């Protein structure tokens, strides 16, 4: 039966690759490299550099494939994502069927970790449910942007006895900062959702292109550095054509004892 490896490759630094991930790359006959277009060629190029550096399997080959762009949410965010995932599932199915032998092993290289705000596992489950190709699945974890953010800012994600919540920019805009989380990590925020918050005394630790030579870090009181983050983010996105950023928000000081 075909074997698929879903490998977390870290947040952008090839040194994030674990021994297990390197071993997985070298077990695969085919390495699937997503292409998200010219503006995001850096993302594919990093995967190519990782393969150049770590793959020693002489029979390994790379197959690059185009990833369709998600439409703007209409009529709803969930239905838009569902349609997008269905389109990618059809591509995955073709890749598995056409590029892998019946006993072959293929690998998808996933930015960060496959378990955190990445849809490869859900999409592969769609492929399985379609019933046209059979495969075994193995997941290899990777370093997430959340871990890279904490490391770059030299901080712990949690305060003593306090909770951490991971959310998205969209939910932060709609719901605000959760009351029961001492620290909130925000991902997938293309619109600087921290600007929708009323508390300027919040502390923000922001990072873009984490772990890469282009890494940018800003931290401080939200009221003091919020505008700087917005300006810096837009300039960086315009210069590179894309941006990946993550940030942590928390109230100043230590949590009160109950």
Tab-separated table of C-alpha atoms in Angstrom:
chain	number	residue	atom	x	y	z
A	1	UNK	CA	0.000	0.000	0.000
A	2	UNK	CA	1.137	3.557	-0.652
A	3	UNK	CA	2.646	5.430	2.294
A	4	UNK	CA	2.299	9.165	2.870
A	5	UNK	CA	4.437	11.175	5.256
A	6	UNK	CA	3.210	14.584	6.393
A	7	UNK	CA	6.361	16.284	7.632
A	8	UNK	CA	6.584	19.486	9.665
A	9	UNK	CA	9.588	21.453	8.406
A	10	UNK	CA	9.584	24.306	10.911
A	11	UNK	CA	8.783	27.995	10.744
A	12	UNK	CA	11.282	29.040	8.087
A	13	UNK	CA	14.756	28.115	9.300
A	14	UNK	CA	16.241	24.923	7.794
A	15	UNK	CA	17.932	24.365	11.165
A	16	UNK	CA	14.451	23.729	12.594
A	17	UNK	CA	14.437	20.340	10.863
A	18	UNK	CA	14.349	17.506	13.390
A	19	UNK	CA	16.235	14.241	13.039
A	20	UNK	CA	12.883	12.502	12.568
A	21	UNK	CA	11.907	14.923	9.792
A	22	UNK	CA	15.215	14.429	7.974
A	23	UNK	CA	14.762	10.678	8.234
A	24	UNK	CA	11.268	11.020	6.789
A	25	UNK	CA	12.521	13.022	3.817
A	26	UNK	CA	14.985	10.264	3.017
A	27	UNK	CA	12.378	7.497	3.298
A	28	UNK	CA	10.255	9.100	0.599
A	29	UNK	CA	10.475	8.211	-3.080
A	30	UNK	CA	8.633	11.417	-4.002
A	31	UNK	CA	8.718	14.809	-2.280
A	32	UNK	CA	5.687	16.963	-3.073
A	33	UNK	CA	6.518	20.693	-3.288
A	34	UNK	CA	3.555	23.127	-3.386
A	35	UNK	CA	3.779	26.138	-5.695
A	36	UNK	CA	1.713	29.130	-4.601
A	37	UNK	CA	2.737	31.402	-7.466
A	38	UNK	CA	5.491	33.908	-8.125
A	39	UNK	CA	4.672	36.142	-5.155
A	40	UNK	CA	5.229	33.277	-2.730
A	41	UNK	CA	8.083	31.562	-4.551
A	42	UNK	CA	10.222	31.987	-1.415
A	43	UNK	CA	8.048	29.365	0.309
A	44	UNK	CA	8.707	26.789	-2.396
A	45	UNK	CA	12.358	27.788	-2.554
A	46	UNK	CA	12.827	27.106	1.154
A	47	UNK	CA	11.453	23.602	0.650
A	48	UNK	CA	13.873	23.114	-2.250
A	49	UNK	CA	16.796	24.273	-0.091
A	50	UNK	CA	15.772	21.884	2.682
A	51	UNK	CA	15.701	19.025	0.182
A	52	UNK	CA	19.084	20.059	-1.268
A	53	UNK	CA	20.609	20.128	2.189
A	54	UNK	CA	19.157	17.036	3.822
A	55	UNK	CA	18.037	14.527	1.190
A	56	UNK	CA	20.593	11.837	0.382
A	57	UNK	CA	18.208	9.177	-0.951
A	58	UNK	CA	19.478	8.537	-4.518
A	59	UNK	CA	16.061	7.510	-5.858
A	60	UNK	CA	14.220	10.491	-4.396
A	61	UNK	CA	12.565	12.879	-6.822
A	62	UNK	CA	10.566	16.072	-6.434
A	63	UNK	CA	7.155	16.813	-7.859
A	64	UNK	CA	5.966	20.413	-7.734
A	65	UNK	CA	2.265	21.175	-7.924
A	66	UNK	CA	0.151	24.303	-8.124
A	67	UNK	CA	-2.013	25.264	-5.140
A	68	UNK	CA	-5.157	27.195	-6.116
A	69	UNK	CA	-5.808	30.515	-4.395
A	70	UNK	CA	-8.655	30.577	-1.901
A	71	UNK	CA	-11.560	32.775	-2.965
A	72	UNK	CA	-12.760	35.665	-0.827
A	73	UNK	CA	-15.350	34.468	1.731
A	74	UNK	CA	-18.772	34.352	0.054
A	75	UNK	CA	-21.348	33.422	1.173
A	76	UNK	CA	-19.421	32.353	4.279
A	77	UNK	CA	-15.854	31.758	5.411
A	78	UNK	CA	-16.495	28.078	6.163
A	79	UNK	CA	-18.127	27.315	2.813
A	80	UNK	CA	-15.340	29.129	0.968
A	81	UNK	CA	-12.674	27.093	2.767
A	82	UNK	CA	-14.656	23.913	2.145
A	83	UNK	CA	-14.699	24.554	-1.616
A	84	UNK	CA	-10.986	25.382	-1.560
A	85	UNK	CA	-10.122	22.191	0.316
A	86	UNK	CA	-12.192	20.128	-2.102
A	87	UNK	CA	-10.209	21.544	-5.027
A	88	UNK	CA	-6.903	20.753	-3.316
A	89	UNK	CA	-8.118	17.246	-2.415
A	90	UNK	CA	-8.610	16.533	-6.115
A	91	UNK	CA	-5.022	17.649	-6.767
A	92	UNK	CA	-3.697	15.491	-3.916
A	93	UNK	CA	-5.594	12.487	-5.222
A	94	UNK	CA	-4.072	12.881	-8.688
A	95	UNK	CA	-0.574	13.239	-7.196
A	96	UNK	CA	-0.911	10.126	-5.054
A	97	UNK	CA	-2.382	8.039	-7.862
A	98	UNK	CA	-0.103	9.226	-10.671
A	99	UNK	CA	3.228	9.802	-8.924
A	100	UNK	CA	3.416	6.936	-6.402
A	101	UNK	CA	3.668	3.236	-7.141
A	102	UNK	CA	1.406	0.879	-5.198
A	103	UNK	CA	4.123	0.384	-2.565
A	104	UNK	CA	5.711	3.842	-2.940
A	105	UNK	CA	6.286	6.464	-0.257
A	106	UNK	CA	5.548	10.148	-0.733
A	107	UNK	CA	6.057	13.152	1.549
A	108	UNK	CA	4.265	16.472	1.906
A	109	UNK	CA	6.499	19.169	3.431
A	110	UNK	CA	4.362	21.281	5.770
A	111	UNK	CA	5.344	24.732	7.000
A	112	UNK	CA	5.538	24.707	10.796
A	113	UNK	CA	3.683	21.703	12.186
A	114	UNK	CA	0.893	19.718	10.469
A	115	UNK	CA	-1.328	19.937	13.569
A	116	UNK	CA	-1.530	23.737	13.921
A	117	UNK	CA	-3.489	25.831	11.422
A	118	UNK	CA	-2.536	23.684	8.470
A	119	UNK	CA	-5.139	21.750	6.503
A	120	UNK	CA	-3.078	18.991	4.879
A	121	UNK	CA	-4.355	16.327	7.275
A	122	UNK	CA	-7.993	17.337	6.781
A	123	UNK	CA	-7.523	17.411	3.013
A	124	UNK	CA	-5.878	13.985	2.975
A	125	UNK	CA	-8.817	12.647	4.978
A	126	UNK	CA	-11.078	13.986	2.221
A	127	UNK	CA	-8.962	12.077	-0.289
A	128	UNK	CA	-9.301	8.903	1.778
A	129	UNK	CA	-13.073	9.314	2.032
A	130	UNK	CA	-13.380	9.667	-1.748
A	131	UNK	CA	-12.245	6.025	-1.910
A	132	UNK	CA	-10.258	6.238	-5.151
A	133	UNK	CA	-6.765	5.726	-3.706
A	134	UNK	CA	-5.645	3.922	-0.561
A	135	UNK	CA	-2.698	4.941	1.592
A	136	UNK	CA	-1.250	4.713	5.076
A	137	UNK	CA	-0.485	8.005	6.797
A	138	UNK	CA	2.309	9.035	9.158
A	139	UNK	CA	2.688	12.485	10.720
A	140	UNK	CA	6.063	13.915	11.737
A	141	UNK	CA	5.829	17.032	13.947
A	142	UNK	CA	7.740	20.246	13.379
A	143	UNK	CA	8.606	23.486	15.149
A	144	UNK	CA	5.695	25.917	14.981
A	145	UNK	CA	5.678	29.678	14.490
A	146	UNK	CA	4.411	29.876	18.079
A	147	UNK	CA	7.573	28.218	19.381
A	148	UNK	CA	9.780	30.288	17.071
A	149	UNK	CA	8.091	33.496	18.260
A	150	UNK	CA	8.729	32.658	21.908
A	151	UNK	CA	12.332	31.703	21.209
A	152	UNK	CA	13.084	34.848	19.216
A	153	UNK	CA	11.593	37.085	21.904
A	154	UNK	CA	13.348	35.044	24.611
A	155	UNK	CA	10.136	34.556	26.575
A	156	UNK	CA	7.918	31.856	27.976
A	157	UNK	CA	4.509	31.538	26.360
A	158	UNK	CA	2.739	31.223	29.707
A	159	UNK	CA	2.997	33.032	32.991
A	160	UNK	CA	2.982	31.017	36.231
A	161	UNK	CA	-0.301	29.167	36.626
A	162	UNK	CA	-1.781	31.007	33.657
A	163	UNK	CA	-3.487	29.767	30.502
A	164	UNK	CA	-2.455	30.268	26.866
A	165	UNK	CA	-4.921	30.481	24.009
A	166	UNK	CA	-4.085	30.234	20.307
A	167	UNK	CA	-6.558	31.954	18.019
A	168	UNK	CA	-6.846	33.691	14.644
A	169	UNK	CA	-7.018	37.309	13.604
A	170	UNK	CA	-10.578	36.822	12.378
A	171	UNK	CA	-11.763	35.473	15.735
A	172	UNK	CA	-9.874	38.171	17.655
A	173	UNK	CA	-11.746	40.792	15.619
A	174	UNK	CA	-15.106	39.118	16.147
A	175	UNK	CA	-14.748	38.061	19.792
A	176	UNK	CA	-12.030	40.214	21.318
A	177	UNK	CA	-9.402	39.011	23.750
A	178	UNK	CA	-10.603	35.965	25.716
A	179	UNK	CA	-11.096	36.589	29.428
A	180	UNK	CA	-9.781	33.193	30.516
A	181	UNK	CA	-6.412	33.329	28.743
A	182	UNK	CA	-3.519	35.144	30.349
A	183	UNK	CA	-1.592	35.011	27.072
A	184	UNK	CA	-3.144	34.918	23.607
A	185	UNK	CA	-1.184	33.924	20.497
A	186	UNK	CA	-2.712	35.215	17.275
A	187	UNK	CA	-2.071	33.567	13.920
A	188	UNK	CA	-3.432	33.984	10.384
A	189	UNK	CA	-3.991	37.701	10.899
A	190	UNK	CA	-3.820	39.577	7.614
A	191	UNK	CA	-5.514	42.715	8.912
A	192	UNK	CA	-3.712	43.573	12.174
A	193	UNK	CA	-6.652	42.597	14.350
A	194	UNK	CA	-4.910	43.953	17.454
A	195	UNK	CA	-6.046	47.382	16.225
A	196	UNK	CA	-9.623	46.411	17.110
A	197	UNK	CA	-8.772	46.092	20.825
A	198	UNK	CA	-9.483	48.937	23.253
A	199	UNK	CA	-6.773	48.160	25.803
A	200	UNK	CA	-3.634	50.066	24.762
A	201	UNK	CA	-1.805	48.784	27.849
A	202	UNK	CA	-1.654	45.239	26.484
A	203	UNK	CA	1.863	43.992	25.809
A	204	UNK	CA	2.451	42.669	22.287
A	205	UNK	CA	5.320	40.497	21.075
A	206	UNK	CA	5.204	40.446	17.256
A	207	UNK	CA	7.384	38.610	14.771
A	208	UNK	CA	7.503	38.137	11.007
A	209	UNK	CA	9.534	35.693	8.867
A	210	UNK	CA	10.446	33.963	12.109
A	211	UNK	CA	13.693	32.024	12.085
A	212	UNK	CA	14.792	33.358	8.705
A	213	UNK	CA	17.456	35.939	7.808
A	214	UNK	CA	14.587	38.388	7.184
A	215	UNK	CA	13.138	38.013	10.681
A	216	UNK	CA	11.556	41.165	12.143
A	217	UNK	CA	10.717	41.523	15.842
A	218	UNK	CA	8.830	44.271	17.659
A	219	UNK	CA	7.553	44.228	21.234
A	220	UNK	CA	6.154	46.685	23.734
A	221	UNK	CA	3.004	48.343	24.936
A	222	UNK	CA	0.331	48.050	22.243
A	223	UNK	CA	-0.449	51.748	22.384
A	224	UNK	CA	3.224	52.556	21.771
A	225	UNK	CA	4.166	50.055	19.061
A	226	UNK	CA	0.875	49.156	17.350
A	227	UNK	CA	1.239	51.719	14.562
A	228	UNK	CA	4.893	50.775	14.091
A	229	UNK	CA	3.921	47.119	13.586
A	230	UNK	CA	1.271	48.054	11.021
A	231	UNK	CA	3.737	50.209	9.059
A	232	UNK	CA	6.580	47.691	9.300
A	233	UNK	CA	4.324	44.827	8.280
A	234	UNK	CA	2.999	46.614	5.201
A	235	UNK	CA	6.475	47.678	4.078
A	236	UNK	CA	7.798	44.132	4.470
A	237	UNK	CA	4.819	42.605	2.661
A	238	UNK	CA	5.170	45.066	-0.212
A	239	UNK	CA	8.896	44.402	-0.493
A	240	UNK	CA	8.720	40.587	-0.496
A	241	UNK	CA	5.234	40.116	-1.945
A	242	UNK	CA	4.110	38.049	1.057
A	243	UNK	CA	4.376	37.957	4.820
A	244	UNK	CA	3.953	35.424	7.593
A	245	UNK	CA	3.656	36.889	11.054
A	246	UNK	CA	2.492	35.863	14.502
A	247	UNK	CA	2.117	37.699	17.781
A	248	UNK	CA	1.374	37.233	21.466
A	249	UNK	CA	-0.811	39.532	23.549
A	250	UNK	CA	-1.031	39.702	27.338
A	251	UNK	CA	-1.905	42.143	30.075
A	252	UNK	CA	1.115	43.673	31.829
A	253	UNK	CA	2.389	42.234	35.087
A	254	UNK	CA	1.786	38.853	36.608
A	255	UNK	CA	-1.654	37.229	36.978
A	256	UNK	CA	-3.328	37.759	40.334
A	257	UNK	CA	-3.682	34.878	42.780
A	258	UNK	CA	-7.265	33.702	43.224
